[in-house]
Coordinates of C-alpha atoms in Angstrom, one line a residue:
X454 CA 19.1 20.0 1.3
X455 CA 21.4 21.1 3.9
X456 CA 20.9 19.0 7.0
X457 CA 22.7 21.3 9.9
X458 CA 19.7 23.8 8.8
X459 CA 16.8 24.3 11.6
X460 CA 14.1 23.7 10.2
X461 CA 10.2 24.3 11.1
X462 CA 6.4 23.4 9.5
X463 CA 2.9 22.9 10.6
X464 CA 3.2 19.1 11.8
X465 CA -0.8 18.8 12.0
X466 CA -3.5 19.5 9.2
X467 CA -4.4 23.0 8.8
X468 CA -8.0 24.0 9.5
X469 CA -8.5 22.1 13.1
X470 CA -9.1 23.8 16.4
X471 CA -5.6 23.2 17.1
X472 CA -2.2 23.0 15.1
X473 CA 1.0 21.4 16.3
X474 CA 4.5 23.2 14.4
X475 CA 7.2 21.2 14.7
X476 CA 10.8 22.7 15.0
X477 CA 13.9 20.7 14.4
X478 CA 18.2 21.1 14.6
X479 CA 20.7 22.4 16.2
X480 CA 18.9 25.9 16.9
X481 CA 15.9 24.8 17.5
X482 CA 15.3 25.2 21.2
X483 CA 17.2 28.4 21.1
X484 CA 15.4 29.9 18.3
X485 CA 11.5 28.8 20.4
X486 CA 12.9 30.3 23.2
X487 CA 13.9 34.0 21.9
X488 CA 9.7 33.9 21.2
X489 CA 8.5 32.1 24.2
X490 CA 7.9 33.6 27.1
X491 CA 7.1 31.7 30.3
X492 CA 4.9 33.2 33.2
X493 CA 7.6 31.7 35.5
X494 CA 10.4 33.8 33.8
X495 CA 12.3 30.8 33.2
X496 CA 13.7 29.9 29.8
X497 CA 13.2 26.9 27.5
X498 CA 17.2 26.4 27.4
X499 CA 16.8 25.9 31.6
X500 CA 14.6 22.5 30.8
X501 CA 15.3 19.1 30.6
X502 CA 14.1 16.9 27.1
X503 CA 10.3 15.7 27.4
X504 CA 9.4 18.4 29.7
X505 CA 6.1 20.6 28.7
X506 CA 5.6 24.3 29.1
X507 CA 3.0 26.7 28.8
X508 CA 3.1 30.1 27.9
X509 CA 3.1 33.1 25.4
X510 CA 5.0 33.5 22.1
X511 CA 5.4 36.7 20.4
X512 CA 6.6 38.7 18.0
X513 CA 9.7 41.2 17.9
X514 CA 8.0 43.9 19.2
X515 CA 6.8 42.3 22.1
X516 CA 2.9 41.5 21.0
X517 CA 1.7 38.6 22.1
X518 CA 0.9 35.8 18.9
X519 CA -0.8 33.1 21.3
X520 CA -0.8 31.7 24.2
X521 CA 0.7 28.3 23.2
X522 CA 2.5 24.7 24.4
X523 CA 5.9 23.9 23.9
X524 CA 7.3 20.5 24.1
X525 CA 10.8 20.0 24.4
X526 CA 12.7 16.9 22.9
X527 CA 16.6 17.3 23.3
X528 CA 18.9 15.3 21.3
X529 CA 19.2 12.1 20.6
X530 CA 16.2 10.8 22.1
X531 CA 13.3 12.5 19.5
X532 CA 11.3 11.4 16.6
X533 CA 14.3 13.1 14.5
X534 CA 17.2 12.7 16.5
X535 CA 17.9 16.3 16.6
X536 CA 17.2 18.8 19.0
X537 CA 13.4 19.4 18.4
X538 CA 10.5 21.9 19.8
X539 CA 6.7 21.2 19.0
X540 CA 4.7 24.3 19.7
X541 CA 0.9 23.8 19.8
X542 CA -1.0 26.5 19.3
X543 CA -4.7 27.6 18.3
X544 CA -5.5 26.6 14.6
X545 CA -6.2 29.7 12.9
X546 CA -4.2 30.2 10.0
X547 CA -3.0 33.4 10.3
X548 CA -1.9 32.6 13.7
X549 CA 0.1 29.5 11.8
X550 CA 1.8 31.9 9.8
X551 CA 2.4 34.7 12.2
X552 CA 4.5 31.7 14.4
X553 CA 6.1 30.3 11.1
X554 CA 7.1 34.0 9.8
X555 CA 8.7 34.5 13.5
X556 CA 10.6 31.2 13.3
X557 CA 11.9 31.7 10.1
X558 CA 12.9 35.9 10.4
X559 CA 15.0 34.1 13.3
X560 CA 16.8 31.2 11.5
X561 CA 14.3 28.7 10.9
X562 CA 14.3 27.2 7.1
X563 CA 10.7 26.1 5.9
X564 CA 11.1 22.2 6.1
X565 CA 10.9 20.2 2.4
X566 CA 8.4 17.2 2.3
X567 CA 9.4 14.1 4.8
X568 CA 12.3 16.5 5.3
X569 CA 11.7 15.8 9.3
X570 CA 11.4 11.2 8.7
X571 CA 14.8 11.7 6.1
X572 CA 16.5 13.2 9.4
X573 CA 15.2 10.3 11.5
X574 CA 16.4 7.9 8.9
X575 CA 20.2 10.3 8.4
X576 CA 20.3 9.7 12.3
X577 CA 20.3 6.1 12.4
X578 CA 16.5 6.9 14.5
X579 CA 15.0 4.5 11.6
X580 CA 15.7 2.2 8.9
X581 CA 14.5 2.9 5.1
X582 CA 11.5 0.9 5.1
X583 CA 10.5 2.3 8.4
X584 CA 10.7 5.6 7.1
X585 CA 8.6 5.0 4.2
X586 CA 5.9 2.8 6.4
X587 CA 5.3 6.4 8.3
X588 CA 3.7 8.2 5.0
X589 CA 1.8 4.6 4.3
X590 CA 0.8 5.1 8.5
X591 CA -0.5 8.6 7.7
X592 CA -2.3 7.4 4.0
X593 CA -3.6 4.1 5.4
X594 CA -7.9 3.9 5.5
X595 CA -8.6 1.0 6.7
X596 CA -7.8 -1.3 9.3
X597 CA -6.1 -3.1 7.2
X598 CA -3.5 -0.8 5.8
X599 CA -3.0 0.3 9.2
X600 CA -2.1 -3.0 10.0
X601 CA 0.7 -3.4 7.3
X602 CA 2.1 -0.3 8.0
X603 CA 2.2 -0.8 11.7
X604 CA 3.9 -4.0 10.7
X605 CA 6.7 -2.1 9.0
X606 CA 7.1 1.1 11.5
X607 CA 7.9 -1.8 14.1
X608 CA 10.7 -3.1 12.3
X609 CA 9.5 -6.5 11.3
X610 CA 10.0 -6.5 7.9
X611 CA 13.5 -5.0 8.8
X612 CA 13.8 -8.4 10.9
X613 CA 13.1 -10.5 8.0
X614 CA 15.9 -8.6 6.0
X615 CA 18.0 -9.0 9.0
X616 CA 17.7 -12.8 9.2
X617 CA 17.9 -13.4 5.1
X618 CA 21.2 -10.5 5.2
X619 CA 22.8 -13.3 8.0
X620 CA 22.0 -16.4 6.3
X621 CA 23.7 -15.0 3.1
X622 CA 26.4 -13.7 4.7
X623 CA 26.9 -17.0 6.5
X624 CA 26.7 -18.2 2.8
X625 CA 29.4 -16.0 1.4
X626 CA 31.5 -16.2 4.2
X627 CA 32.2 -20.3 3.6
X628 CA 32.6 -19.6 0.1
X629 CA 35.6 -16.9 0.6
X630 CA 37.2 -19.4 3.0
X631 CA 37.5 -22.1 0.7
X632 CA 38.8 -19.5 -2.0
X633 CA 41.2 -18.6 0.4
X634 CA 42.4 -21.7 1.1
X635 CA 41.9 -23.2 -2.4
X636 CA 45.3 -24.2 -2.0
X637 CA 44.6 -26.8 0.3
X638 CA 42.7 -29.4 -1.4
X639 CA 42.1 -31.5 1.5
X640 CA 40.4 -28.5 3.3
X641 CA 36.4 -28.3 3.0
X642 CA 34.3 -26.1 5.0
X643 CA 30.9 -26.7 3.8
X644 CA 29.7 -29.4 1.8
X645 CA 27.8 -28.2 -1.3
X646 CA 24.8 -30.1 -0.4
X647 CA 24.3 -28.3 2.8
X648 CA 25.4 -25.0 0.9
X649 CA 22.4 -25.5 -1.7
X650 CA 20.1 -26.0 0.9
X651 CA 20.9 -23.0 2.4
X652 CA 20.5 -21.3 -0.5
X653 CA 17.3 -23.0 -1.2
X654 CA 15.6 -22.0 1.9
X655 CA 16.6 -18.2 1.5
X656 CA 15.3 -18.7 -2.2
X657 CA 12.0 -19.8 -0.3
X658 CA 12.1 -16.7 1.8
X659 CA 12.9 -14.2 -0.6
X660 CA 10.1 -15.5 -3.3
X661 CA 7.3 -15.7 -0.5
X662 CA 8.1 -11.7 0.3
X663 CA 8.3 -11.0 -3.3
X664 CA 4.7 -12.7 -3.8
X665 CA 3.1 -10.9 -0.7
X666 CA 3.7 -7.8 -3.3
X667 CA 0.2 -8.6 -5.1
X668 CA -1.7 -9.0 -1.9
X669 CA 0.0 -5.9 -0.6
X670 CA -0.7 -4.1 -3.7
X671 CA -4.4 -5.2 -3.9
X672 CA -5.3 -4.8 -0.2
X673 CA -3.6 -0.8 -1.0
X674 CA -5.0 0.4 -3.9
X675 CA -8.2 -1.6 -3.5
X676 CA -9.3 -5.1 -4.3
X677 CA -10.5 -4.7 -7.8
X678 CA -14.2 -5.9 -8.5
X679 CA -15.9 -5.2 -11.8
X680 CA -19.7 -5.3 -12.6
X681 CA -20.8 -6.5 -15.9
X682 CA -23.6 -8.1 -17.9
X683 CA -26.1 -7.0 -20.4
X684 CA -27.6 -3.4 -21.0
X685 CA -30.0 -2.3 -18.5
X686 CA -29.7 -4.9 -16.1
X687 CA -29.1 -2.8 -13.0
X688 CA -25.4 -2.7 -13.0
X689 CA -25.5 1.5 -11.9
X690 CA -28.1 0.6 -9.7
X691 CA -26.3 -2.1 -8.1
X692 CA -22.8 0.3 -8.2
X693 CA -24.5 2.8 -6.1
X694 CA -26.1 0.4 -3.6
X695 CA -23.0 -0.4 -2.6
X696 CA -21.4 2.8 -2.6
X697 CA -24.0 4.2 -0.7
X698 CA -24.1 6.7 -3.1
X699 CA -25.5 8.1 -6.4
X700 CA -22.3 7.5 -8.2
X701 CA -23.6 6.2 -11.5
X702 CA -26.4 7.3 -14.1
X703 CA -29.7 5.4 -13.5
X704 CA -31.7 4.6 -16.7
X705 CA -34.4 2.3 -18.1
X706 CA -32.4 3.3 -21.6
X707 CA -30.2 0.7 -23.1
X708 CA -26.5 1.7 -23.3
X709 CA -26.5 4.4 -20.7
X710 CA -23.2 4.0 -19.1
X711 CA -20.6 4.4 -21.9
X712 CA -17.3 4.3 -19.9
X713 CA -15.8 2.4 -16.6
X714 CA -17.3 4.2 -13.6
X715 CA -14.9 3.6 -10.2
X716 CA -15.4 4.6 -6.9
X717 CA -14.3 2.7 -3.6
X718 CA -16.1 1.5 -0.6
X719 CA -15.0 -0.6 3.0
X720 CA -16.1 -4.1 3.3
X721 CA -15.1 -5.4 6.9
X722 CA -12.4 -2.9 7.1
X723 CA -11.2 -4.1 3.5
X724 CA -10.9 -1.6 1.1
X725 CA -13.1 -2.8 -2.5
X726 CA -12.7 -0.7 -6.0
X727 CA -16.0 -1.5 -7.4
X728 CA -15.9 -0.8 -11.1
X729 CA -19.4 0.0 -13.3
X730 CA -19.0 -0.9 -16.8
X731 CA -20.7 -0.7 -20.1
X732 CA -23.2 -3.2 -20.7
X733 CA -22.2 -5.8 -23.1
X734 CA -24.3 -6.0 -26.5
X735 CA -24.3 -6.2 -30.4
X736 CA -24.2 -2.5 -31.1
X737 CA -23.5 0.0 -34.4
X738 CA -23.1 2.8 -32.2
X739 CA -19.1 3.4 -31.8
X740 CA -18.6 5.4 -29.0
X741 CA -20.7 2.8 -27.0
X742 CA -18.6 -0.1 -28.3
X743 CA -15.4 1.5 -27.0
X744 CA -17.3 1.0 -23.9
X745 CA -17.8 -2.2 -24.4
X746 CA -14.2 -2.8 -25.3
X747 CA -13.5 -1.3 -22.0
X748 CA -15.4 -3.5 -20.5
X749 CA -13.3 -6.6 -21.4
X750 CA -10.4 -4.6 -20.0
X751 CA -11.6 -4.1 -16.6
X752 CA -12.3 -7.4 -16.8
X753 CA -8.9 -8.2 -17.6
X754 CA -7.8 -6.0 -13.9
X755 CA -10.4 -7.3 -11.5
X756 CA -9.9 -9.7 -9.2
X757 CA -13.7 -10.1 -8.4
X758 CA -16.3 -9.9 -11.3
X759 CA -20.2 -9.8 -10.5
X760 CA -22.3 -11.4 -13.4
X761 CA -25.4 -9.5 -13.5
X762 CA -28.2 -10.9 -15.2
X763 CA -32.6 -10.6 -14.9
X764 CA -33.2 -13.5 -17.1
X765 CA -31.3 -16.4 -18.0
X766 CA -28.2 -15.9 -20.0
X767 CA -28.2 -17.6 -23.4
X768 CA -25.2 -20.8 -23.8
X769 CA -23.2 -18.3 -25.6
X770 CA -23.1 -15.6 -23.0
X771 CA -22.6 -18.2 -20.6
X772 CA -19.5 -19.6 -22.1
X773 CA -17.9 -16.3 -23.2
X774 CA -18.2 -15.0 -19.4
X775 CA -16.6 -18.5 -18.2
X776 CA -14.0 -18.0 -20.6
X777 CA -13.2 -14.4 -19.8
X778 CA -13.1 -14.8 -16.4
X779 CA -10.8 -17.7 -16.1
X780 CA -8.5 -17.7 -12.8
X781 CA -10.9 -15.1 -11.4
X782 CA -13.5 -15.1 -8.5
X783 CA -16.9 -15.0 -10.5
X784 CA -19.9 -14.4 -8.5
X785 CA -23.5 -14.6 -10.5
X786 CA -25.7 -11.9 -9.5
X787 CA -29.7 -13.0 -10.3
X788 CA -31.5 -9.0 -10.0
X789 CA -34.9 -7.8 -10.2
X790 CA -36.2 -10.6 -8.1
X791 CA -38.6 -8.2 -6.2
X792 CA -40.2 -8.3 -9.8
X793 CA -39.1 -11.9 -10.7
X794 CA -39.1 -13.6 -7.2
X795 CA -41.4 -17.1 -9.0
X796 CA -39.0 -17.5 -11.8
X797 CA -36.2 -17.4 -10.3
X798 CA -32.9 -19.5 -12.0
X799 CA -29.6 -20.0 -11.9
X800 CA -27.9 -18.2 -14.6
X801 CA -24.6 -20.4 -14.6
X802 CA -26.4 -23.9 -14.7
X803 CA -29.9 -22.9 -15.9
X804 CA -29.9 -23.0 -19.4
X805 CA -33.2 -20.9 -21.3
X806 CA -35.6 -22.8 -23.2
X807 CA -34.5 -24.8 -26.5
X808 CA -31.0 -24.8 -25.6
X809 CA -30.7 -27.4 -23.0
X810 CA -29.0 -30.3 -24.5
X811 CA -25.8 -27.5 -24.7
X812 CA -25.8 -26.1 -21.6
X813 CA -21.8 -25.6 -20.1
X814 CA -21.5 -28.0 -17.8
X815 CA -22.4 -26.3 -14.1
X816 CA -19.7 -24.8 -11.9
X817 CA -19.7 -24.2 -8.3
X818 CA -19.9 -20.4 -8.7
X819 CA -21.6 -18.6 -6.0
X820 CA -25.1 -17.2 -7.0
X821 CA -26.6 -14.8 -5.0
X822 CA -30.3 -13.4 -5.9
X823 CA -31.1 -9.3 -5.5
X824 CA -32.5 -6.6 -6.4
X825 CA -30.7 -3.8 -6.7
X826 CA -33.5 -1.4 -6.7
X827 CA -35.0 -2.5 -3.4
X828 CA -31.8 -3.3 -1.6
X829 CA -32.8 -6.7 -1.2
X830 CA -30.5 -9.0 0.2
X831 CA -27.4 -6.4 -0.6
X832 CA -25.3 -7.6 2.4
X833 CA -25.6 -11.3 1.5
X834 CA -23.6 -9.7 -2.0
X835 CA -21.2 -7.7 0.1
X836 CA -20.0 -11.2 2.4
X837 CA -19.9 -13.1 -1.1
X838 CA -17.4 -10.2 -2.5
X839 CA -15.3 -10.3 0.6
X840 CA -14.9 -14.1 0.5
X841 CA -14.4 -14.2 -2.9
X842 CA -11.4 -11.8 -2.1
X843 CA -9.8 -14.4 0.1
X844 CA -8.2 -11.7 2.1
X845 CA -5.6 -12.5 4.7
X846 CA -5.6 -12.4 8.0
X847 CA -3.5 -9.8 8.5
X848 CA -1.8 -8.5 12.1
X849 CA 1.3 -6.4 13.4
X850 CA 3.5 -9.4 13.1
X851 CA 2.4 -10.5 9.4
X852 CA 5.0 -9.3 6.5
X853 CA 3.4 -8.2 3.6
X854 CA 5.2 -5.8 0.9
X855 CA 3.5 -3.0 -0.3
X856 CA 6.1 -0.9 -1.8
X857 CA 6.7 -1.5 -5.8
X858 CA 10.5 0.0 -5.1
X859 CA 11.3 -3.3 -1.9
X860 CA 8.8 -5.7 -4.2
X861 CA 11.8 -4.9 -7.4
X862 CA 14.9 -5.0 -4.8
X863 CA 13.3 -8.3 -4.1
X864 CA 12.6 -9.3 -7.3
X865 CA 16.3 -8.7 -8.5
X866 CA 17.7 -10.5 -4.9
X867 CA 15.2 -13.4 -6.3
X868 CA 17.2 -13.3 -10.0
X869 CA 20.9 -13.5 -7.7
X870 CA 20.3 -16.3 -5.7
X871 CA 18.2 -18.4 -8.1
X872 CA 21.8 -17.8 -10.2
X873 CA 23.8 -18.5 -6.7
X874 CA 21.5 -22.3 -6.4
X875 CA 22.7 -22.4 -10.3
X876 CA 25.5 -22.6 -9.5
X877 CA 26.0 -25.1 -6.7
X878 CA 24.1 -27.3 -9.2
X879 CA 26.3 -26.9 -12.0
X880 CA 29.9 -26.6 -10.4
X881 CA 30.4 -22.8 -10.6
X882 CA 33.8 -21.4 -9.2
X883 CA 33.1 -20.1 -6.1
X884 CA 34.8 -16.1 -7.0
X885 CA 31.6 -16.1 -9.0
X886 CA 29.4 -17.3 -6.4
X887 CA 30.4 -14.9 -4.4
X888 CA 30.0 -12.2 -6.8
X889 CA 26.6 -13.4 -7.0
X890 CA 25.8 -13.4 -3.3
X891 CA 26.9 -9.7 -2.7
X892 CA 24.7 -8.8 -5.6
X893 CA 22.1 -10.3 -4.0
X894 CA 23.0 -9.0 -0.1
X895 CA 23.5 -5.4 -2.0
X896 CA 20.0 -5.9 -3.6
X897 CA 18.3 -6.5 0.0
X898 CA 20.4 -4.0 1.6
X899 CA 18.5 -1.3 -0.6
X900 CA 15.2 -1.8 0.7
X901 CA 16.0 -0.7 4.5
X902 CA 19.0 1.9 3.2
X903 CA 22.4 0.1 3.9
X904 CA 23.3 0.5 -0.2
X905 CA 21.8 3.7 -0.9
X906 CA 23.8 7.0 -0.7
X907 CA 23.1 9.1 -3.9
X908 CA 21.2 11.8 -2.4
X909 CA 18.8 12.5 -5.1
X910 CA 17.8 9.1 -4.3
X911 CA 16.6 9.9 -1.0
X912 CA 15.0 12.8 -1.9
X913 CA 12.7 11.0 -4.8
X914 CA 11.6 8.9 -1.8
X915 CA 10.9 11.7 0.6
X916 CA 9.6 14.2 -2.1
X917 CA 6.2 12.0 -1.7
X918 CA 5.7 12.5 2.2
X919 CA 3.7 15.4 3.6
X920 CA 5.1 19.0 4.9
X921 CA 5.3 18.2 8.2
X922 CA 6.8 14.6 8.3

């Protein structure tokens, strides 16, 4: 990638009734204006930055492409830092490419993916993390994804970083004054206790970032919630309730659904990956008791699991459930009741007839009675699952790390100052203290850019945003 190029791409989605092409570097006001062509005679080179103009672009031979919008953004103050042109134009596609063929037979490269957010970040326009919160701005769906990646675009996860990178550096800095004065015995700067408290309360913040990773994760991909219980309970019925669609295979056959059916769904702005399974029976048939292995697994990655039963479960069922679903939210989903609405039970404390003397001892559960079929009481279900999700209340100012590459830089900073507190315990020298502490400042340093200069490494992390961006 050679960054003095001028480079040019459709900045909007193609298809719309209009399309926005964004034009960035050192040519590339001159190169807009040998197409554009004002009614007032006057060229874009005569304007001022964050001035707007109307008029015609065309082609070498004079003919007229559209009649288009050109934004001016002069250097340094644009989203690049560069000098940059936005023309908007109708969105017909072959006008798109007419424009982009004209740009580029007149200097213009074709920009590479996030090629136009790596110059903002070159530029010093934005930090790392910033840079990478723009492509989780343009793939967030929900308010709360939004929310997280407004969070970072606005720099306060940079602050955080900001406040840790003093602290240590505060840290390190009475460290290399005693080494430098080691001579001096009588000479103390900062007494170890107040040093390992320090170092203590960084710890703190590192680790509660580092654990925001799950949430952040979770809340991203999709809090995962599986459906399970017996054959032929309504578990595909209940899946498509709540996708509002007809997602899964409806059958009054045992053993229809084979394999883990997924499909997501908003809940209060909350993203939810509800996951079908196999229903769970003694069975000789193999290909259904893959299934059924399956089914364990997805247990194994939810963080919500629905119980679905029609009748009450036998002791055994009961405790096998309990057991798999240990540290999870459980819910206990009673369906059919627009068939069964006089015998209804509770499956987790009711136990059926002849086994009552060995009934688990009850938990506290939520139960909430359905039926699937008639859409009975589905939105009582869908406030249970978001409950059970505990999800946080999330704003602009709230920290929460979504990115697996800052969630292992945090994790290894974790490792160096967990060795630094070590230390101080122990009696450590303080060259290797030190060593320890610009590990961990280094570590930190790569999530917002201040240690990374290979520039295959930048690219890996650009390569993922849109043309465009």
């Amino acid at each position: 990638m050679t960054s003095t190029d001028t480079i040019c791409a459709l900045a909007t989605a193609a298809g719309g009734a209009m399309a926005t092409i964004r034009i960035s570097g050192a040519q590339a006001i001159s190169i807009t204006d040998a197409l554009f062509h004002s009614p007032t005679g006057r060229r874009l080179a005569d304007y001022p930055s964050h001035t707007v103009h109307y008029g015609m672009l065309c082609d070498d031979n004079g003919q007229t492409i559209d009649n288009v919008v050109v934004t001016l953004f002069r250097a340094p103050r644009s989203y690049t830092g560069e000098d940059t042109a936005e023309i908007s134009c109708h969105g017909s596609r072959y006008i798109i490419s007419l424009i982009l063929q004209q740009l580029i037979g007149h200097g213009c490269r074709q920009a590479l993916p996030g090629e136009f957010t790596q110059r903002a970040f070159l530029n010093g326009k934005m930090d790392l993390s910033q840079a990478e919160a723009v492509a989780d701005l343009i793939a967030s769906t929900n308010a709360t994804t939004h929310q997280m990646a407004m969070s970072q675009l606005k720099g306060h996860f940079s602050s955080q970083l900001a406040t840790l990178r003093e602290k240590l550096l505060h840290l390190t800095s009475l460290m290399e004054l005693e080494l430098d004065f080691s001579d001096h015995e009588d000479l103390e700067f900062a007494d170890r206790s107040d040093l390992l408290n320090l170092a203590k309360a960084t710890e703190q913040q590192i680790a509660a970032l580092s654990h925001s990773f799950a949430t952040g994760k979770a809340l991203r991909q999709g809090i995962a919630v599986a459906i399970v219980g017996k054959t032929n309970v309504g578990k595909s019925t209940l899946l498509n309730r709540l996708l509002h669609d007809d997602k899964a295979i409806v059958s009054d056959l045992h053993g229809t659904t084979r394999d883990a059916i997924e499909d997501t769904t908003q809940i209060h702005g909350a993203t939810f990956r509800f996951i079908d399974t196999a229903g769970i029976r003694n069975t000789d048939d193999t290909i259904e008791q893959i299934g059924i292995e399956r089914t364990y697994q997805k247990l194994d990655e939810a963080t919500v699991v629905l119980w679905m039963t029609d009748e009450p479960p036998t002791n055994e069922e009961k405790q096998d459930i309990l057991e798999r679903t240990k540290g999870k939210k459980l819910i206990a989903i009673v369906n059919k009741i627009d068939k069964n609405g006089e015998h209804r039970y509770n499956p987790l404390t009711q136990p059926p007839k002849g086994q009552e003397e060995h009934s688990p001892h009850p938990t506290d559960f939520p139960v909430v009675e359905i039926s699937a079929k008639e859409g009975i009481n589905i939105s009582q279900l869908e406030e249970a699952i978001y409950e059970a999700a505990d999800i946080p209340s999330i704003t602009e100012n709230d920290v929460i790390v979504t990115s697996a590459r800052h969630y292992e830089a945090l994790e290894r900073a974790h490792d160096d100052i967990l060795r630094v507190i070590d230390g101080l315990q122990t009696g450590l020298s303080g060259d290797l203290l030190c060593e320890d502490l610009r590990l961990c400042i280094d570590h930190l340093a790569e999530i917002i850019g201040g240690a990374i200069t290979p520039g295959e490494t930048l690219e890996n992390i650009f390569s993922h945003f849109c043309i465009g961006k």
